[in-house]
Amino acid sequence: MSEQSRRRFIKHIGSTAALLGIGQLAAMAKESEHVQLLQPEKRISPNDKIRIACVGMGIMGFGDVETAVKVPGVEFVGAADLYDGHLTRVKDVFGPQVYTTRDYRELLKRKDIDAIIVATPDHWHDTIAIAAMEAGKAVYCEKPMVQQIEEGHKVIAAQKRTKAVFQVGSQRVSSIALAEARKRYQAGEIGQLNVVEARMDRHSALGAWQYSIPPDASPATIDFDTFLKDTAKLPFDPVRFFRWRNYQAYGTGIPGDLFVHLISGLHFITGSLGPTTIYASGNLVQWKDGRDVPDTVVAIFDYPETKEHPSFQMTLRVNFADGSGGGEYTRLIGTEGVLELGWNDFKIKKHKLPEAPGYGGWDTYNTFTKAQQAAYVKEYNAKYPADKRNAIETSSAYAAPKGYDDRLEHFTNFFESMRTGKAVVEDAVFGLRAAGPALLTNESYFSKKLVNWDPVNMKKITS
């Protein structure tokens, strides 16, 4: 670590130093790896009740509601979905008292609903989120915030106009592990950031969005025409309804479903507003099931130098045809170390170059005459004592406690914002700055062209 980085590290390390004690921090540096358990903030249980409803009771809808009601003082009172079976399941899981409807607008009319979770297919996010805010509701909107960039600006405008509490559902940014990773990054632990690489690979039918379709799926049990919204009118198709992520008309493909998680985490840690250029390539390799989006995508983002961070390049990859069985990682690589993110854990590995450059091996030293080699070694030994000749390698690890749930933390933050007025963790502007590059990844893939992005104004740059 450079002297400048060391000073920044000491300045920023505050909470962890207090948590561990300086002596333990010093001991950590001597160990090959020490797992530090991070502790969530203790919160005071509220007295006031918040009543929520959810639009879209699919996988994310049920997961979000099950998590949200774990927050003290939160009650689930209403649900909307276009498939009757989902509404029946709501009553089975959460009780017969929950009001259910096919028409989400019925939920917005109710005075006893304080917040709306938007967990629909992507092409409905903006419409429902804006209508909910205008109806005086707080909104928790699943990622990606929008399907089209211009929709994002409308959501931002609606939030500013209505002053509603609005949070995007990329729960990773509420993780205590990510907060600690940000602190370590800002303290200069990995030196100057230069490359970010991330992959999230899978090899399963469900991982590739071939979700199960219920036997009773029919025009009688599903409002397919409403599902289509303003997209092309088509005959009833349960595959499109339940596997909507596979289609450009309703979803945002790999970039909107998975890249956006990686982008959100990176922006949270570094304080970045986003890249300026995006280029993507890929293919439809294995899952040729009628989908019109690729199952393998690689994207390269160029991030410019700002006051928050140096210029760096990020490479993202998702491969649904990974015959090795899948896996994932995110690595922030700096000049003095690497920060390797898990989901609610991370490691920092450092490799500091020795002051001495070394000689021999694959080196011009071997081409010197014997006399010149001897003279070189003598000068080298005089210039570099033994303690200047070895690289310094250390490794440390940090993790949330067992059972920690970052989605619960994200909902807790959302409801706390409703109760206290404090800023949300991921507002509409943050949401668009994460979604925008993901959406433009799709544009680059399909156009086979590099795309330019203005991360400050959140607009595509056209020549």
Coordinates of C-alpha atoms in Angstrom, one line a residue:
M1 CA 0.0 0.0 0.0
S2 CA 1.4 3.4 -0.9
E3 CA 1.8 6.0 1.8
Q4 CA -1.1 8.0 0.3
S5 CA -3.3 4.9 0.3
R6 CA -2.2 4.0 3.8
R7 CA -3.3 7.5 5.1
R8 CA -6.7 7.2 3.3
F9 CA -7.1 3.7 4.7
I10 CA -6.6 4.9 8.3
K11 CA -8.9 7.8 7.7
H12 CA -11.8 5.7 6.4
I13 CA -11.5 2.5 8.4
G14 CA -13.4 3.9 11.4
S15 CA -16.2 1.4 12.1
T16 CA -14.2 -1.7 11.5
A17 CA -11.3 -0.5 13.6
A18 CA -13.8 0.2 16.4
L19 CA -15.4 -3.2 15.9
L20 CA -12.1 -5.2 15.9
G21 CA -9.6 -3.1 17.8
I22 CA -6.4 -1.9 16.2
G23 CA -4.5 -4.9 17.6
Q24 CA -6.8 -7.3 15.8
L25 CA -6.4 -5.4 12.6
A26 CA -2.7 -5.6 12.8
A27 CA -3.0 -9.4 13.5
M28 CA -5.2 -9.8 10.4
A29 CA -2.4 -8.4 8.2
K30 CA -0.1 -11.2 9.4
E31 CA -2.5 -14.0 8.7
S32 CA -3.1 -15.5 5.3
E33 CA -6.8 -15.1 5.7
H34 CA -9.0 -14.0 8.6
V35 CA -12.8 -14.1 8.2
Q36 CA -14.3 -11.0 9.9
L37 CA -18.0 -11.4 10.7
L38 CA -19.8 -8.1 10.1
Q39 CA -22.7 -7.1 12.3
P40 CA -26.0 -5.6 11.1
E41 CA -27.2 -2.4 12.6
K42 CA -29.6 -2.9 15.5
R43 CA -32.9 -1.2 14.8
I44 CA -35.7 0.0 17.1
S45 CA -39.0 -1.8 16.5
P46 CA -41.6 0.8 15.2
N47 CA -45.1 1.3 16.6
D48 CA -46.8 2.5 13.5
K49 CA -48.1 -0.1 11.0
I50 CA -47.4 0.0 7.3
R51 CA -49.8 -1.8 5.0
I52 CA -48.5 -3.0 1.7
A53 CA -49.8 -4.5 -1.6
C54 CA -48.0 -6.2 -4.4
V55 CA -48.6 -6.1 -8.1
G56 CA -47.3 -9.2 -9.8
M57 CA -47.4 -12.3 -7.7
G58 CA -44.8 -14.4 -9.5
I59 CA -41.5 -15.6 -8.2
M60 CA -40.3 -12.1 -7.2
G61 CA -43.7 -11.0 -5.9
F62 CA -44.0 -13.9 -3.5
G63 CA -40.4 -13.6 -2.4
D64 CA -40.7 -9.9 -1.8
V65 CA -43.9 -10.1 0.2
E66 CA -42.6 -13.0 2.3
T67 CA -39.5 -10.8 3.1
A68 CA -41.3 -7.5 3.6
V69 CA -43.7 -8.9 6.2
K70 CA -40.7 -10.0 8.3
V71 CA -40.1 -6.3 9.0
P72 CA -41.9 -5.4 12.3
G73 CA -45.1 -3.4 11.8
V74 CA -45.6 -4.4 8.1
E75 CA -48.9 -6.0 7.0
F76 CA -49.8 -7.5 3.6
V77 CA -53.3 -6.5 2.6
G78 CA -53.6 -6.6 -1.2
A79 CA -52.4 -8.3 -4.3
A80 CA -53.0 -8.0 -8.0
D81 CA -52.1 -10.5 -10.7
L82 CA -53.3 -11.5 -14.1
Y83 CA -53.3 -15.2 -13.4
D84 CA -56.1 -16.5 -11.1
G85 CA -53.9 -19.2 -9.7
H86 CA -51.5 -16.7 -8.3
L87 CA -54.3 -14.9 -6.5
T88 CA -55.6 -18.2 -5.1
R89 CA -52.1 -19.0 -3.9
V90 CA -51.9 -15.6 -2.2
K91 CA -54.8 -16.5 0.0
D92 CA -53.4 -20.0 0.7
V93 CA -50.1 -18.5 1.9
F94 CA -51.0 -15.2 3.5
G95 CA -54.6 -15.7 4.5
P96 CA -58.1 -15.2 3.2
Q97 CA -58.2 -11.7 4.5
V98 CA -55.8 -10.5 1.7
Y99 CA -57.7 -8.6 -1.0
T100 CA -57.0 -9.9 -4.5
T101 CA -57.8 -8.5 -7.9
R102 CA -56.7 -8.7 -11.5
D103 CA -56.7 -5.0 -11.8
Y104 CA -53.8 -3.2 -10.0
R105 CA -55.7 0.1 -10.2
E106 CA -58.1 -1.3 -7.5
L107 CA -55.2 -1.4 -5.1
L108 CA -54.3 2.2 -5.8
K109 CA -57.8 3.4 -4.9
R110 CA -57.6 1.9 -1.4
K111 CA -56.8 4.3 1.4
D112 CA -55.6 1.5 3.7
I113 CA -52.6 0.7 1.4
D114 CA -49.4 2.7 2.1
A115 CA -46.9 1.1 -0.2
I116 CA -46.9 -0.9 -3.5
I117 CA -44.4 -3.5 -4.5
V118 CA -44.0 -3.6 -8.3
A119 CA -42.9 -7.1 -9.2
T120 CA -44.4 -7.4 -12.7
P121 CA -42.7 -8.1 -16.0
D122 CA -40.3 -5.3 -16.9
H123 CA -42.6 -3.6 -19.5
W124 CA -45.1 -2.8 -16.8
H125 CA -42.7 -1.3 -14.2
D126 CA -42.9 2.4 -15.2
T127 CA -46.7 2.5 -15.7
I128 CA -47.5 1.0 -12.4
A129 CA -44.8 2.8 -10.4
I130 CA -45.8 6.2 -11.7
A131 CA -49.6 5.5 -11.1
A132 CA -48.8 4.3 -7.6
M133 CA -46.8 7.4 -6.7
E134 CA -49.5 9.7 -8.1
A135 CA -52.0 7.8 -5.9
G136 CA -49.9 8.8 -2.9
K137 CA -48.3 5.4 -2.4
A138 CA -44.6 4.6 -1.6
V139 CA -43.2 2.3 -4.2
Y140 CA -40.7 -0.6 -4.1
C141 CA -40.0 -1.4 -7.7
E142 CA -38.1 -4.5 -8.8
K143 CA -35.0 -4.2 -11.0
P144 CA -34.4 -3.2 -13.6
M145 CA -36.3 -0.1 -12.8
V146 CA -37.6 0.3 -16.4
Q147 CA -37.5 -1.4 -19.7
Q148 CA -36.7 1.7 -21.8
I149 CA -34.4 4.7 -20.9
E150 CA -37.1 7.3 -21.6
E151 CA -39.4 5.5 -19.1
G152 CA -36.7 6.0 -16.4
H153 CA -36.8 9.8 -16.8
K154 CA -40.6 9.7 -16.4
V155 CA -40.2 7.7 -13.2
I156 CA -37.6 10.2 -11.9
A157 CA -39.9 13.1 -12.8
A158 CA -42.9 11.4 -11.0
Q159 CA -40.9 10.8 -7.9
K160 CA -39.7 14.5 -7.8
R161 CA -43.2 15.7 -8.5
T162 CA -45.0 13.6 -5.9
K163 CA -42.2 13.4 -3.3
A164 CA -43.1 9.7 -2.9
V165 CA -40.7 7.3 -1.3
F166 CA -39.4 5.2 -4.2
Q167 CA -36.8 2.5 -4.0
V168 CA -35.5 0.1 -6.6
G169 CA -35.2 -3.6 -5.6
S170 CA -31.5 -4.3 -6.2
Q171 CA -31.2 -5.6 -2.7
R172 CA -27.4 -6.1 -2.9
V173 CA -26.8 -2.4 -2.2
S174 CA -28.2 -2.7 1.3
S175 CA -25.9 -5.5 2.2
I176 CA -23.6 -4.9 5.2
A177 CA -20.9 -6.7 3.2
L178 CA -21.1 -4.3 0.3
A179 CA -21.1 -1.3 2.8
E180 CA -17.8 -2.7 4.3
A181 CA -16.4 -3.4 0.8
R182 CA -17.1 0.3 -0.1
K183 CA -15.3 1.5 3.0
R184 CA -12.3 -0.7 2.2
Y185 CA -12.2 0.4 -1.4
Q186 CA -12.5 4.1 -0.5
A187 CA -9.7 3.6 2.0
G188 CA -7.4 2.6 -0.8
E189 CA -6.8 -1.0 0.2
I190 CA -6.5 -2.2 -3.4
G191 CA -4.6 0.8 -4.7
Q192 CA -5.8 2.4 -7.9
L193 CA -8.7 0.5 -9.5
N194 CA -8.0 -0.4 -13.2
V195 CA -10.2 -3.4 -14.1
V196 CA -13.5 -4.9 -13.0
E197 CA -14.5 -8.3 -14.2
A198 CA -17.6 -10.2 -13.3
R199 CA -19.4 -13.3 -14.4
M200 CA -22.7 -15.0 -13.5
D201 CA -22.9 -18.3 -15.3
R202 CA -25.6 -21.0 -15.1
H203 CA -26.4 -24.4 -16.6
S204 CA -30.0 -25.4 -15.8
A205 CA -33.3 -25.1 -17.4
L206 CA -34.8 -23.0 -14.6
G207 CA -31.7 -20.8 -14.5
A208 CA -32.3 -20.2 -18.2
W209 CA -35.9 -19.0 -17.4
Q210 CA -37.7 -22.2 -18.6
Y211 CA -40.1 -21.8 -15.8
S212 CA -42.9 -24.2 -15.1
I213 CA -46.3 -23.6 -16.6
P214 CA -49.4 -24.6 -14.6
P215 CA -51.8 -27.1 -16.2
D216 CA -54.8 -24.8 -15.9
A217 CA -53.2 -21.9 -17.9
S218 CA -55.9 -20.8 -20.3
P219 CA -57.6 -17.6 -21.6
A220 CA -60.2 -18.2 -18.8
T221 CA -57.6 -18.1 -16.0
I222 CA -55.2 -15.5 -17.5
D223 CA -55.8 -12.0 -18.7
F224 CA -53.3 -12.3 -21.6
D225 CA -54.5 -9.2 -23.5
T226 CA -53.7 -6.9 -20.5
F227 CA -50.4 -8.6 -20.0
L228 CA -49.4 -7.6 -23.6
K229 CA -50.0 -4.0 -22.7
D230 CA -48.8 -1.9 -25.7
T231 CA -46.8 -4.7 -27.4
A232 CA -47.8 -6.6 -30.5
K233 CA -51.3 -8.2 -30.2
L234 CA -50.9 -12.0 -30.2
P235 CA -53.1 -15.1 -29.6
F236 CA -53.0 -16.5 -26.1
D237 CA -49.6 -18.0 -25.3
P238 CA -48.9 -19.3 -21.8
V239 CA -45.2 -19.7 -22.6
R240 CA -44.9 -15.9 -23.2
F241 CA -46.8 -15.2 -20.0
F242 CA -44.8 -17.4 -17.6
R243 CA -41.5 -17.2 -19.4
W244 CA -41.6 -13.5 -20.3
R245 CA -37.9 -12.9 -19.6
N246 CA -37.2 -14.8 -22.8
Y247 CA -38.8 -12.0 -25.0
Q248 CA -37.6 -8.5 -25.9
A249 CA -41.2 -7.3 -25.8
Y250 CA -41.7 -7.9 -22.1
G251 CA -38.3 -8.3 -20.5
T252 CA -34.7 -7.0 -20.7
G253 CA -32.9 -10.3 -21.2
I254 CA -29.6 -11.2 -19.4
P255 CA -28.5 -7.5 -19.0
G256 CA -31.7 -6.3 -17.3
D257 CA -32.1 -9.4 -15.1
L258 CA -28.4 -10.1 -14.1
F259 CA -26.0 -7.4 -15.3
V260 CA -28.0 -4.8 -13.4
H261 CA -27.1 -6.5 -10.1
L262 CA -23.4 -6.3 -10.9
I263 CA -23.6 -2.7 -12.1
S264 CA -25.6 -1.6 -9.0
G265 CA -23.0 -3.2 -6.7
L266 CA -20.1 -1.5 -8.6
H267 CA -21.7 1.9 -8.6
F268 CA -22.5 1.6 -4.8
I269 CA -18.9 0.7 -4.0
T270 CA -17.1 3.2 -6.2
G271 CA -19.6 6.0 -6.3
S272 CA -19.5 5.9 -10.0
L273 CA -22.3 7.4 -12.2
G274 CA -21.7 4.9 -15.0
P275 CA -19.7 4.1 -18.1
T276 CA -19.4 6.2 -21.2
T277 CA -19.1 3.4 -23.8
I278 CA -20.7 0.0 -24.0
Y279 CA -20.1 -2.8 -26.4
A280 CA -21.7 -6.3 -26.3
S281 CA -21.5 -9.5 -28.1
G282 CA -23.0 -12.9 -27.6
N283 CA -25.1 -15.7 -29.0
L284 CA -28.1 -18.0 -28.6
V285 CA -26.3 -21.3 -27.9
Q286 CA -28.3 -23.8 -26.1
W287 CA -31.8 -22.6 -25.1
K288 CA -33.4 -22.4 -28.6
D289 CA -36.9 -22.6 -27.2
G290 CA -38.4 -19.7 -29.2
R291 CA -36.9 -17.0 -27.2
D292 CA -35.6 -13.9 -29.1
V293 CA -32.8 -12.9 -26.6
P294 CA -29.4 -14.5 -26.3
D295 CA -28.4 -17.0 -23.6
T296 CA -24.7 -15.9 -23.7
V297 CA -23.7 -12.2 -23.4
V298 CA -20.3 -10.5 -22.9
A299 CA -20.1 -6.7 -22.4
I300 CA -17.3 -4.3 -22.1
F301 CA -17.9 -1.0 -20.3
D302 CA -15.4 1.9 -20.2
Y303 CA -15.7 4.1 -17.1
P304 CA -14.1 7.5 -17.3
E305 CA -11.9 9.2 -14.7
T306 CA -14.0 11.2 -12.2
K307 CA -13.3 12.7 -8.8
E308 CA -14.7 9.5 -7.3
H309 CA -12.6 7.0 -9.2
P310 CA -9.9 6.6 -11.9
S311 CA -10.7 5.4 -15.4
F312 CA -11.2 1.6 -15.6
Q313 CA -12.7 -1.1 -17.8
M314 CA -15.4 -3.5 -16.7
T315 CA -16.1 -6.8 -18.4
L316 CA -19.4 -8.6 -17.6
R317 CA -20.3 -12.1 -18.8
V318 CA -23.4 -14.3 -18.3
N319 CA -23.4 -17.8 -19.9
F320 CA -26.5 -20.0 -19.6
A321 CA -24.7 -22.7 -21.6
D322 CA -21.9 -23.2 -19.1
G323 CA -21.1 -26.9 -19.3
S324 CA -18.9 -26.6 -16.1
G325 CA -22.1 -26.1 -14.1
G326 CA -22.0 -22.4 -13.6
G327 CA -20.6 -20.0 -11.0
E328 CA -20.1 -16.4 -10.4
Y329 CA -17.7 -13.8 -9.1
T330 CA -17.1 -10.0 -9.2
R331 CA -13.5 -8.8 -8.9
L332 CA -12.3 -5.2 -8.5
I333 CA -8.7 -5.3 -9.4
G334 CA -6.3 -2.5 -8.3
T335 CA -2.6 -1.8 -8.5
E336 CA -2.1 -3.1 -5.0
G337 CA -4.8 -5.8 -4.5
V338 CA -8.1 -7.3 -5.6
L339 CA -11.5 -7.1 -3.9
E340 CA -13.4 -10.3 -4.7
L341 CA -17.2 -9.9 -4.0
G342 CA -19.4 -12.8 -3.1
W343 CA -23.1 -12.0 -2.3
N344 CA -22.9 -11.2 1.4
D345 CA -19.2 -11.6 1.8
F346 CA -15.9 -10.5 0.2
K347 CA -12.2 -11.0 0.3
I348 CA -9.3 -8.7 -0.2
K349 CA -6.1 -10.2 -1.6
K350 CA -3.0 -8.0 -1.8
H351 CA 0.1 -8.5 -3.8
K352 CA 2.6 -5.6 -3.3
L353 CA 5.5 -5.6 -5.7
P354 CA 9.0 -5.7 -4.1
E355 CA 11.1 -2.6 -4.5
A356 CA 13.7 -4.8 -6.2
P357 CA 12.8 -5.7 -9.8
G358 CA 14.6 -9.1 -9.7
Y359 CA 16.9 -10.5 -12.4
G360 CA 17.4 -13.8 -14.2
G361 CA 14.6 -16.0 -15.5
W362 CA 13.1 -14.5 -18.6
D363 CA 15.4 -11.5 -18.6
T364 CA 18.2 -9.9 -20.5
Y365 CA 20.5 -10.7 -17.6
N366 CA 21.1 -14.1 -19.1
T367 CA 22.5 -12.5 -22.3
F368 CA 25.2 -10.6 -20.3
T369 CA 28.8 -11.7 -20.3
K370 CA 30.1 -13.4 -17.1
A371 CA 31.9 -10.2 -16.1
Q372 CA 28.9 -8.0 -16.7
Q373 CA 26.7 -10.5 -14.8
A374 CA 29.0 -10.3 -11.8
A375 CA 29.1 -6.5 -11.9
Y376 CA 25.3 -6.3 -12.2
V377 CA 24.8 -8.6 -9.2
K378 CA 27.2 -6.5 -7.1
E379 CA 25.4 -3.3 -7.9
Y380 CA 22.0 -5.0 -7.4
N381 CA 22.9 -6.3 -3.9
A382 CA 24.2 -2.9 -2.9
K383 CA 21.1 -1.2 -4.0
Y384 CA 18.5 -3.7 -2.8
P385 CA 18.9 -5.2 0.7
A386 CA 17.2 -8.6 1.3
D387 CA 14.1 -7.1 2.8
K388 CA 13.4 -5.2 -0.5
R389 CA 13.4 -8.3 -2.7
N390 CA 10.2 -10.2 -1.8
A391 CA 6.6 -9.5 -2.8
I392 CA 4.2 -9.0 0.1
E393 CA 1.0 -11.1 -0.1
T394 CA -1.9 -10.9 2.4
S395 CA -5.5 -12.0 2.3
S396 CA -8.4 -11.2 4.5
A397 CA -12.1 -12.1 4.3
Y398 CA -15.3 -10.5 5.6
A399 CA -18.8 -12.0 5.8
A400 CA -22.3 -11.3 7.1
P401 CA -23.4 -13.6 9.9
K402 CA -25.1 -16.8 9.0
G403 CA -28.8 -16.3 8.1
Y404 CA -28.3 -12.7 7.1
D405 CA -30.7 -11.6 4.4
D406 CA -29.8 -8.5 2.3
R407 CA -33.3 -8.4 0.8
L408 CA -34.7 -8.1 4.3
E409 CA -32.2 -5.3 5.0
H410 CA -33.3 -3.6 1.7
F411 CA -37.0 -3.7 2.7
T412 CA -36.1 -2.5 6.2
N413 CA -34.3 0.5 4.7
F414 CA -37.4 1.1 2.5
F415 CA -39.9 1.1 5.3
E416 CA -37.5 3.2 7.5
S417 CA -37.5 5.8 4.8
M418 CA -41.3 5.8 4.8
R419 CA -41.3 6.2 8.6
T420 CA -38.5 8.7 9.1
G421 CA -38.1 10.5 5.8
K422 CA -34.5 9.5 5.5
A423 CA -33.2 9.0 2.0
V424 CA -33.6 5.5 0.4
V425 CA -30.6 3.4 -0.5
E426 CA -31.4 3.2 -4.2
D427 CA -33.6 6.0 -5.6
A428 CA -34.9 6.4 -9.1
V429 CA -31.8 8.2 -10.3
F430 CA -29.5 5.5 -9.0
G431 CA -31.9 3.0 -10.6
L432 CA -31.7 4.5 -14.0
R433 CA -27.9 4.8 -13.8
A434 CA -27.8 1.1 -13.2
A435 CA -30.5 0.2 -15.7
G436 CA -29.3 2.5 -18.5
P437 CA -26.0 0.7 -19.2
A438 CA -27.8 -2.7 -19.0
L439 CA -30.5 -1.6 -21.5
L440 CA -27.8 -0.2 -23.8
T441 CA -26.0 -3.6 -23.6
N442 CA -29.0 -5.0 -25.4
E443 CA -28.9 -2.3 -28.0
S444 CA -25.3 -2.9 -28.6
Y445 CA -25.8 -6.6 -28.9
F446 CA -28.6 -6.4 -31.4
S447 CA -27.1 -3.5 -33.5
K448 CA -23.6 -4.9 -33.3
K449 CA -22.3 -1.4 -32.6
L450 CA -20.6 0.4 -29.8
V451 CA -23.0 2.6 -27.8
N452 CA -22.1 5.9 -26.1
W453 CA -23.8 6.9 -22.8
D454 CA -23.9 10.1 -20.9
P455 CA -23.9 8.9 -17.2
V456 CA -24.5 12.3 -15.8
N457 CA -27.6 13.2 -17.7
M458 CA -28.5 9.5 -18.2
K459 CA -28.9 9.7 -22.0
K460 CA -27.7 7.8 -25.0
I461 CA -25.3 9.9 -27.1
T462 CA -26.1 9.9 -30.8
S463 CA -23.7 11.1 -33.4

